Coordinates of N, CA and C in Angstrom, one line a residue:
X424 N 98.3 103.7 132.1 CA 97.3 102.9 131.4 C 97.3 101.5 131.9
X425 N 98.1 101.1 132.8 CA 98.0 99.8 133.4 C 98.7 98.7 132.5
X426 N 98.3 97.4 132.8 CA 98.8 96.3 132.1 C 97.9 96.0 130.9
X427 N 98.5 95.6 129.7 CA 97.8 95.4 128.5 C 98.1 94.0 127.9
X428 N 97.2 93.3 127.4 CA 97.4 92.1 126.6 C 96.6 92.1 125.3
X429 N 96.0 93.3 125.0 CA 95.2 93.3 123.8 C 95.9 93.9 122.6
X430 N 95.2 94.5 121.7 CA 95.8 95.1 120.5 C 96.6 96.3 120.8
X431 N 97.8 96.3 120.2 CA 98.7 97.4 120.4 C 99.2 98.0 119.1
X432 N 99.3 99.3 119.0 CA 99.9 100.0 117.8 C 101.2 100.6 118.3
X433 N 102.2 100.4 117.5 CA 103.4 101.2 117.6 C 103.4 102.2 116.4
X434 N 103.2 103.5 116.8 CA 103.2 104.5 115.8 C 104.5 105.1 115.4
X435 N 104.7 105.4 114.1 CA 105.8 106.2 113.6 C 105.5 107.6 113.8
X436 N 106.5 108.5 113.8 CA 106.2 109.9 114.0 C 106.3 110.7 112.7
X437 N 107.6 110.9 112.2 CA 107.8 111.8 111.0 C 107.1 111.2 109.8
X438 N 106.2 112.0 109.1 CA 105.5 111.5 108.0 C 104.3 110.7 108.2
X439 N 104.1 110.3 109.5 CA 102.9 109.5 109.8 C 102.0 110.3 110.7
X440 N 102.3 110.4 112.0 CA 101.5 111.2 112.9 C 101.8 112.7 112.7
X441 N 103.1 113.0 112.4 CA 103.5 114.4 112.2 C 103.7 114.6 110.7
X442 N 102.9 115.5 110.2 CA 102.9 115.8 108.7 C 104.0 116.9 108.4
X443 N 105.2 116.4 108.2 CA 106.3 117.3 108.1 C 107.0 117.1 106.7
X444 N 106.3 116.7 105.7 CA 106.9 116.4 104.4 C 107.7 117.6 103.9
X445 N 107.0 118.8 104.0 CA 107.7 120.0 103.4 C 109.0 120.4 104.1
X446 N 109.0 120.2 105.5 CA 110.2 120.5 106.2 C 111.3 119.5 105.9
X447 N 110.9 118.2 105.7 CA 111.9 117.1 105.4 C 112.5 117.4 104.0
X448 N 111.7 117.7 103.0 CA 112.2 117.9 101.7 C 113.1 119.2 101.7
X449 N 112.6 120.2 102.3 CA 113.4 121.5 102.4 C 114.8 121.2 103.1
X450 N 114.8 120.4 104.2 CA 116.0 120.1 104.9 C 116.9 119.2 104.0
X451 N 116.3 118.3 103.2 CA 117.1 117.5 102.3 C 117.8 118.3 101.2
X452 N 117.0 119.3 100.7 CA 117.6 120.1 99.7 C 118.7 121.1 100.2
X453 N 118.5 121.5 101.4 CA 119.6 122.3 102.1 C 120.8 121.5 102.2
X454 N 120.7 120.2 102.6 CA 121.8 119.3 102.7 C 122.5 119.0 101.3
X455 N 121.6 118.8 100.3 CA 122.2 118.6 99.0 C 123.0 119.8 98.5
X456 N 122.5 121.0 98.8 CA 123.2 122.2 98.3 C 124.6 122.3 98.8
X457 N 124.9 121.7 100.0 CA 126.3 121.7 100.5 C 127.2 120.9 99.6
X458 N 126.7 120.0 98.8 CA 127.5 119.2 97.8 C 127.3 119.6 96.4
X459 N 126.5 120.7 96.2 CA 126.3 121.2 94.9 C 125.3 120.4 94.1
X460 N 124.5 119.6 94.8 CA 123.4 118.8 94.1 C 122.2 119.7 93.9
X461 N 121.5 119.4 92.8 CA 120.3 120.1 92.5 C 119.2 119.8 93.4
X462 N 118.2 120.7 93.7 CA 117.1 120.3 94.6 C 116.2 119.3 94.0
X463 N 115.5 118.6 94.8 CA 114.5 117.6 94.3 C 113.1 118.0 94.8
X464 N 112.1 117.5 94.1 CA 110.7 117.8 94.5 C 110.2 116.7 95.5
X465 N 109.1 117.0 96.1 CA 108.5 116.1 97.0 C 108.3 114.7 96.4
X466 N 107.8 114.7 95.2 CA 107.5 113.4 94.5 C 108.8 112.7 94.2
X467 N 109.8 113.4 93.8 CA 111.1 112.7 93.6 C 111.6 112.1 94.9
X468 N 111.5 112.9 96.0 CA 111.9 112.4 97.3 C 111.1 111.1 97.6
X469 N 109.8 111.1 97.5 CA 109.0 110.0 97.8 C 109.3 108.8 97.0
X470 N 109.8 109.0 95.8 CA 110.1 107.9 94.9 C 111.5 107.3 95.2
X471 N 112.4 108.1 95.6 CA 113.8 107.7 95.8 C 114.2 107.4 97.3
X472 N 113.5 107.9 98.2 CA 113.9 107.8 99.6 C 114.0 106.4 100.1
X473 N 115.1 106.1 100.8 CA 115.2 104.7 101.4 C 116.1 104.9 102.7
X474 N 116.0 103.8 103.5 CA 116.8 103.7 104.7 C 117.8 102.5 104.5
X475 N 119.0 102.6 105.0 CA 119.7 103.7 105.7 C 119.8 105.0 104.8
X476 N 119.8 106.1 105.4 CA 119.8 107.4 104.6 C 121.0 107.5 103.7
X477 N 122.2 107.1 104.1 CA 123.3 107.2 103.2 C 123.1 106.5 101.8
X478 N 122.3 105.5 101.8 CA 121.9 104.8 100.6 C 121.0 105.7 99.7
X479 N 120.2 106.5 100.3 CA 119.3 107.5 99.6 C 120.2 108.5 98.9
X480 N 121.2 109.0 99.7 CA 122.2 109.9 99.1 C 122.9 109.3 97.9
X481 N 123.2 108.0 98.1 CA 124.0 107.3 97.0 C 123.2 107.3 95.7
X482 N 121.9 107.2 95.8 CA 121.0 107.2 94.6 C 121.1 108.5 93.8
X483 N 121.4 109.6 94.5 CA 121.5 110.9 93.9 C 123.0 111.3 93.5
X484 N 123.9 110.8 94.4 CA 125.3 111.1 94.1 C 126.0 110.2 93.1
X485 N 125.4 109.0 93.0 CA 126.0 107.9 92.2 C 127.1 107.2 93.0
X486 N 127.2 107.5 94.3 CA 128.2 106.9 95.2 C 127.8 107.2 96.6
X487 N 128.3 106.4 97.6 CA 128.0 106.7 99.0 C 128.8 108.0 99.4
X488 N 128.2 108.9 100.2 CA 128.9 110.0 100.7 C 130.1 109.6 101.5
X489 N 131.1 110.4 101.5 CA 132.2 110.1 102.5 C 131.8 110.4 103.9
X490 N 132.5 110.0 104.9 CA 132.2 110.2 106.2 C 132.1 111.8 106.5
X491 N 133.0 112.5 105.9 CA 133.0 114.0 106.1 C 131.7 114.6 105.4
X492 N 131.4 114.1 104.2 CA 130.2 114.6 103.5 C 128.9 114.2 104.3
X493 N 128.9 113.0 104.8 CA 127.7 112.6 105.6 C 127.5 113.5 106.8
X494 N 128.6 113.7 107.5 CA 128.5 114.5 108.8 C 128.0 115.9 108.4
X495 N 128.5 116.5 107.3 CA 128.1 117.8 106.9 C 126.6 117.9 106.5
X496 N 126.2 116.9 105.7 CA 124.8 116.9 105.2 C 123.9 116.6 106.4
X497 N 124.3 115.7 107.3 CA 123.4 115.4 108.4 C 123.2 116.6 109.3
X498 N 124.3 117.3 109.5 CA 124.3 118.5 110.4 C 123.4 119.6 109.8
X499 N 123.5 119.9 108.5 CA 122.7 120.9 107.8 C 121.3 120.4 107.8
X500 N 121.0 119.2 107.5 CA 119.6 118.7 107.5 C 118.9 119.0 108.8
X501 N 119.6 118.6 109.9 CA 118.9 118.7 111.2 C 118.8 120.2 111.6
X502 N 119.7 121.0 111.2 CA 119.6 122.4 111.6 C 118.4 123.1 110.8
X503 N 118.3 122.8 109.5 CA 117.2 123.3 108.7 C 115.9 122.8 109.2
X504 N 115.8 121.4 109.5 CA 114.6 120.8 109.9 C 114.1 121.4 111.3
X505 N 115.0 121.6 112.2 CA 114.6 122.2 113.5 C 114.0 123.6 113.3
X506 N 114.6 124.4 112.4 CA 114.0 125.7 112.2 C 112.7 125.7 111.5
X507 N 112.4 124.7 110.7 CA 111.1 124.7 109.9 C 110.0 123.8 110.3
X508 N 110.3 122.9 111.3 CA 109.3 122.0 111.8 C 108.2 122.7 112.5
X509 N 108.5 123.9 113.0 CA 107.5 124.7 113.7 C 106.2 125.0 112.9
X510 N 106.4 125.0 111.6 CA 105.2 125.3 110.7 C 104.4 124.0 110.4
X511 N 104.9 122.9 110.9 CA 104.2 121.6 110.6 C 103.3 121.2 111.8
X512 N 102.3 120.4 111.4 CA 101.3 120.0 112.4 C 101.0 118.5 112.3
X513 N 100.2 118.0 113.2 CA 99.8 116.6 113.1 C 99.0 116.3 111.8
X514 N 99.1 115.1 111.4 CA 98.4 114.7 110.2 C 96.9 114.8 110.6
X515 N 96.1 115.1 109.6 CA 94.7 115.3 109.8 C 94.0 114.1 110.4
X516 N 93.3 114.4 111.5 CA 92.6 113.3 112.2 C 93.4 112.5 113.2
X517 N 94.7 112.7 113.3 CA 95.6 111.9 114.1 C 95.2 112.0 115.6
X518 N 95.0 113.2 116.1 CA 94.7 113.3 117.5 C 93.4 112.5 117.9
X519 N 92.4 112.6 117.0 CA 91.1 111.9 117.3 C 91.3 110.4 117.2
X520 N 92.1 109.9 116.3 CA 92.4 108.5 116.2 C 93.1 108.0 117.4
X521 N 94.1 108.7 117.9 CA 94.8 108.3 119.1 C 93.9 108.2 120.3
X522 N 93.0 109.2 120.5 CA 92.1 109.2 121.6 C 91.1 108.1 121.5
X523 N 90.6 107.8 120.3 CA 89.6 106.8 120.1 C 90.2 105.4 120.3
X524 N 91.4 105.2 119.9 CA 92.1 103.9 120.1 C 92.3 103.6 121.6
X525 N 92.7 104.7 122.3 CA 92.9 104.6 123.8 C 91.6 104.4 124.5
X526 N 90.5 105.1 124.1 CA 89.2 105.0 124.7 C 88.6 103.6 124.5
X527 N 89.0 102.9 123.4 CA 88.5 101.6 123.2 C 89.2 100.5 124.0
X528 N 90.1 100.9 124.8 CA 90.8 100.0 125.7 C 92.0 99.4 125.2
X529 N 92.5 99.9 124.0 CA 93.7 99.4 123.4 C 94.9 100.2 123.9
X530 N 96.1 99.7 123.6 CA 97.3 100.5 124.0 C 98.0 100.9 122.7
X531 N 98.9 101.9 122.9 CA 99.7 102.4 121.8 C 101.0 103.0 122.3
X532 N 102.0 103.0 121.5 CA 103.3 103.6 121.8 C 103.8 104.3 120.6
X533 N 104.9 105.1 120.8 CA 105.5 105.8 119.7 C 107.0 105.5 119.6
X534 N 107.4 105.2 118.4 CA 108.8 104.9 118.2 C 109.2 105.7 117.0
X535 N 110.2 106.6 117.1 CA 110.7 107.4 116.0 C 112.2 107.4 115.9
X536 N 112.6 107.6 114.6 CA 114.1 107.7 114.4 C 114.5 109.2 114.6
X537 N 113.6 110.1 115.0 CA 113.9 111.4 115.3 C 114.5 111.4 116.7
X538 N 115.5 112.3 117.0 CA 116.2 112.2 118.2 C 115.3 112.3 119.4
X539 N 115.5 111.5 120.4 CA 114.7 111.4 121.6 C 114.5 112.7 122.3
X540 N 115.6 113.5 122.5 CA 115.5 114.7 123.3 C 114.7 115.8 122.6
X541 N 114.6 115.7 121.2 CA 113.8 116.6 120.5 C 112.3 116.1 120.3
X542 N 112.2 114.8 120.3 CA 110.9 114.2 120.0 C 109.9 114.4 121.2
X543 N 110.4 114.2 122.4 CA 109.5 114.2 123.6 C 108.8 115.5 123.8
X544 N 109.5 116.6 123.8 CA 108.8 117.9 124.0 C 107.9 118.3 122.8
X545 N 108.2 117.8 121.6 CA 107.4 118.1 120.5 C 106.1 117.3 120.6
X546 N 106.1 116.1 121.0 CA 104.9 115.3 121.2 C 104.1 115.9 122.3
X547 N 104.8 116.3 123.4 CA 104.1 116.9 124.6 C 103.4 118.2 124.2
X548 N 104.0 118.9 123.3 CA 103.5 120.2 122.9 C 102.2 120.1 122.1
X549 N 101.9 118.9 121.5 CA 100.7 118.7 120.8 C 99.6 118.1 121.7
X550 N 99.9 117.9 123.0 CA 98.9 117.5 123.9 C 98.5 116.0 123.7
X551 N 99.4 115.2 123.1 CA 99.0 113.8 122.9 C 99.8 112.8 123.6
X552 N 100.7 113.2 124.4 CA 101.7 112.3 125.1 C 100.9 111.3 126.0
X553 N 99.8 111.7 126.6 CA 99.1 110.8 127.5 C 98.5 109.6 126.8
X554 N 98.3 109.7 125.5 CA 97.7 108.5 124.8 C 98.7 107.4 124.6
X555 N 100.0 107.6 124.9 CA 101.0 106.6 124.7 C 101.5 106.0 126.0
X556 N 101.7 104.6 126.0 CA 102.3 104.0 127.2 C 103.8 104.1 127.2
X557 N 104.4 104.5 126.0 CA 105.8 104.8 125.9 C 106.1 105.6 124.7
X558 N 107.0 106.5 124.8 CA 107.5 107.3 123.7 C 109.0 107.2 123.6
X559 N 109.5 106.7 122.5 CA 110.9 106.6 122.3 C 111.4 107.2 121.0
X560 N 112.4 108.0 121.1 CA 113.0 108.6 119.9 C 114.4 107.9 119.7
X561 N 115.1 108.2 118.7 CA 116.4 107.6 118.4 C 117.4 108.1 119.4
X562 N 118.2 107.2 119.8 CA 119.4 107.5 120.6 C 120.6 107.0 119.8
X563 N 121.7 107.7 119.8 CA 122.9 107.4 119.0 C 122.8 108.1 117.7
X564 N 123.8 107.7 116.8 CA 123.9 108.3 115.5 C 122.6 108.2 114.6
X565 N 122.4 109.2 113.8 CA 121.3 109.1 112.8 C 121.7 108.3 111.6
X566 N 120.7 108.0 110.8 CA 121.0 107.4 109.5 C 120.8 105.9 109.4
X567 N 120.5 105.2 110.5 CA 120.4 103.7 110.5 C 119.0 103.3 110.3
X568 N 118.8 102.0 110.5 CA 117.5 101.3 110.4 C 116.8 101.4 111.8
X569 N 115.4 101.2 111.7 CA 114.6 101.2 113.0 C 114.6 99.9 113.6
X570 N 115.1 98.8 113.0 CA 114.9 97.4 113.5 C 115.4 97.3 114.9
X571 N 116.7 97.6 115.2 CA 117.2 97.4 116.5 C 116.5 98.3 117.6
X572 N 116.1 99.5 117.2 CA 115.4 100.4 118.1 C 114.0 99.7 118.4
X573 N 113.4 99.0 117.5 CA 112.1 98.4 117.7 C 112.3 97.2 118.7
X574 N 113.4 96.5 118.6 CA 113.7 95.5 119.6 C 113.7 96.0 121.0
X575 N 114.5 97.1 121.2 CA 114.6 97.7 122.5 C 113.2 98.3 123.0
X576 N 112.5 98.8 122.0 CA 111.2 99.4 122.4 C 110.2 98.4 122.9
X577 N 110.1 97.2 122.2 CA 109.2 96.2 122.7 C 109.8 95.5 123.9
X578 N 111.1 95.4 124.1 CA 111.6 94.8 125.3 C 111.2 95.7 126.5
X579 N 111.2 97.0 126.3 CA 110.8 97.9 127.4 C 109.3 97.7 127.7
X580 N 108.5 97.2 126.8 CA 107.1 97.0 127.0 C 106.8 95.5 127.3
X581 N 107.8 94.7 127.5 CA 107.6 93.3 127.8 C 106.6 93.1 129.0
X582 N 105.6 92.2 128.8 CA 104.6 92.0 129.8 C 103.4 92.9 129.7
X583 N 103.5 93.9 128.9 CA 102.4 94.8 128.7 C 101.8 94.7 127.3
X584 N 102.6 94.3 126.3 CA 102.1 94.1 125.0 C 102.7 92.8 124.4
X585 N 102.0 92.2 123.5 CA 102.4 91.0 122.8 C 102.8 91.3 121.4
X586 N 104.0 90.9 120.9 CA 104.3 91.2 119.5 C 103.3 90.6 118.5
X587 N 102.7 89.5 118.8 CA 101.8 88.9 117.8 C 100.5 89.7 117.7
X588 N 100.2 90.6 118.7 CA 99.0 91.4 118.6 C 99.5 92.9 118.5
X589 N 100.7 93.1 118.0 CA 101.2 94.5 117.8 C 101.3 94.8 116.3
X590 N 100.8 96.0 115.9 CA 100.9 96.4 114.6 C 101.6 97.8 114.5
X591 N 102.6 97.8 113.7 CA 103.4 99.1 113.5 C 102.7 99.8 112.3
X592 N 102.4 101.1 112.6 CA 101.9 102.0 111.5 C 102.9 103.0 111.2
X593 N 103.4 103.0 110.0 CA 104.4 104.0 109.6 C 104.3 104.3 108.1
X594 N 105.2 105.1 107.6 CA 105.1 105.6 106.2 C 106.3 105.1 105.4
X595 N 107.1 104.2 105.9 CA 108.3 103.8 105.2 C 108.5 102.3 105.2
X596 N 109.2 101.8 104.2 CA 109.5 100.4 104.1 C 110.2 99.9 105.3
X597 N 111.0 100.8 105.9 CA 111.8 100.4 107.1 C 110.9 100.1 108.3
X598 N 109.7 100.7 108.3 CA 108.8 100.4 109.4 C 108.3 98.9 109.3
X599 N 108.1 98.4 108.1 CA 107.7 97.0 107.9 C 108.8 96.1 108.3
X600 N 110.0 96.5 107.9 CA 111.2 95.7 108.2 C 111.4 95.6 109.7
X601 N 111.2 96.7 110.4 CA 111.3 96.7 111.9 C 110.3 95.9 112.5
X602 N 109.0 95.9 112.0 CA 107.9 95.1 112.6 C 108.3 93.6 112.4
X603 N 108.7 93.2 111.2 CA 109.0 91.8 111.0 C 110.2 91.4 111.9
X604 N 111.0 92.3 112.3 CA 112.2 91.9 113.1 C 111.8 91.5 114.5
X605 N 110.7 91.9 114.9 CA 110.2 91.6 116.3 C 109.0 90.7 116.3
X606 N 108.6 90.2 115.2 CA 107.4 89.3 115.1 C 106.1 90.1 115.1
X607 N 106.1 91.4 114.8 CA 104.9 92.1 114.7 C 104.5 92.3 113.2
X608 N 103.4 93.0 113.0 CA 103.0 93.2 111.6 C 103.0 94.7 111.4
X609 N 102.7 95.1 110.1 CA 102.8 96.5 109.8 C 101.7 96.9 108.8
X610 N 101.3 98.2 108.9 CA 100.4 98.8 108.0 C 101.2 100.1 107.5
X611 N 101.3 100.3 106.2 CA 102.0 101.4 105.7 C 101.1 102.5 105.1
X612 N 101.4 103.7 105.5 CA 100.6 104.9 105.2 C 101.3 105.6 104.0
X613 N 100.5 105.9 102.9 CA 101.1 106.4 101.7 C 101.3 107.9 101.7
X614 N 101.0 108.6 102.7 CA 101.0 110.1 102.7 C 102.3 110.7 103.2
X615 N 103.3 109.8 103.5 CA 104.5 110.3 104.1 C 105.7 110.3 103.1
X616 N 106.8 109.6 103.6 CA 108.1 109.7 102.9 C 108.2 108.8 101.6
X617 N 107.3 107.8 101.5 CA 107.4 106.9 100.4 C 106.1 107.0 99.5
X618 N 106.3 106.9 98.2 CA 105.1 106.8 97.3 C 104.4 105.5 97.5
X619 N 103.1 105.5 97.1 CA 102.4 104.2 97.2 C 103.0 103.1 96.4
X620 N 103.5 103.4 95.2 CA 104.2 102.4 94.4 C 105.4 101.8 95.1
X621 N 106.2 102.6 95.7 CA 107.3 102.0 96.4 C 107.0 101.2 97.6
X622 N 105.9 101.5 98.3 CA 105.4 100.8 99.5 C 104.8 99.5 99.1
X623 N 104.1 99.4 97.9 CA 103.4 98.3 97.6 C 104.2 97.0 97.3
X624 N 105.5 97.3 97.1 CA 106.4 96.1 96.9 C 106.9 95.5 98.2
X625 N 106.6 96.1 99.3 CA 107.1 95.7 100.6 C 106.4 94.4 101.1
X626 N 105.1 94.3 100.8 CA 104.4 93.1 101.3 C 103.5 93.3 102.5
X627 N 103.4 94.6 103.0 CA 102.5 94.9 104.0 C 101.3 95.7 103.4
X628 N 100.1 95.7 104.1 CA 99.0 96.5 103.5 C 99.4 98.0 103.4
X629 N 98.9 98.6 102.4 CA 99.2 100.0 102.2 C 97.9 100.8 102.1
X630 N 97.8 101.8 102.9 CA 96.5 102.6 103.0 C 96.8 104.1 102.7
X631 N 95.8 104.8 102.4 CA 95.9 106.2 102.1 C 95.6 107.2 103.2
X632 N 95.0 106.7 104.3 CA 94.6 107.6 105.4 C 95.0 106.8 106.7
X633 N 95.2 107.6 107.8 CA 95.5 107.0 109.1 C 94.3 106.3 109.6
X634 N 93.1 106.8 109.3 CA 91.9 106.1 109.7 C 91.8 104.7 109.2
X635 N 92.2 104.5 107.9 CA 92.2 103.2 107.3 C 93.3 102.3 108.0
X636 N 94.4 103.0 108.3 CA 95.5 102.2 109.0 C 95.0 101.7 110.3
X637 N 94.3 102.5 111.1 CA 93.8 102.0 112.4 C 92.8 100.9 112.2
X638 N 91.9 101.0 111.2 CA 91.0 99.9 111.0 C 91.7 98.6 110.6
X639 N 92.7 98.7 109.8 CA 93.5 97.6 109.4 C 94.2 97.0 110.6
X640 N 94.8 97.8 111.4 CA 95.5 97.3 112.6 C 94.5 96.6 113.5
X641 N 93.3 97.1 113.7 CA 92.3 96.4 114.5 C 92.0 95.0 114.1
X642 N 91.9 94.9 112.7 CA 91.6 93.5 112.2 C 92.8 92.6 112.3
X643 N 94.0 93.1 112.1 CA 95.2 92.3 112.1 C 95.6 91.9 113.6
X644 N 95.2 92.7 114.5 CA 95.6 92.4 115.9 C 94.5 91.6 116.7
X645 N 93.4 91.4 116.0 CA 92.2 90.7 116.7 C 92.6 89.3 117.1

């Protein structure tokens, strides 16, 4: 896509472009079952979820999980999720929005806390990889914040995008934190891991559709 100095979107994957709420909640409940915790509903998940993930578990356990408990729950979560993600698809209208943003001469990239080796073939399988100038998944242990990953992501795009004209579109408070960490801005989508009420306290614009998110990003990056 060449060199860019215009508006740039950094997209989140899980819960934003990839509509995987059911698989996420199912995997969470499978992990909870290992410690004898009762299952939770999607709405309970969206109200309580936070990053780093061990803090989310603390809200339900009343304490932080031990290292052994965390490793067990994390392993079960990822095994269940890998089995059930195949029934999930892109969020409605996502492919068209990606194509439209690219056709308008803007750039976009993808940064996810989903493991890189699993993310890339999944994105490729939906036929949308060409819309991005870079695709990065998480490297290293799971459960942390996106902020440091965002630093490396934008450093890799140095000279191609400007942080002040970059907007992060994601479904979690941590996406806004990561954006602020690099001098970018954020638009938060209410259809993923967080409820609208929990997102509205973050300080970034909150929208109910990805189309609204792109419109907001265009204005913010102008």
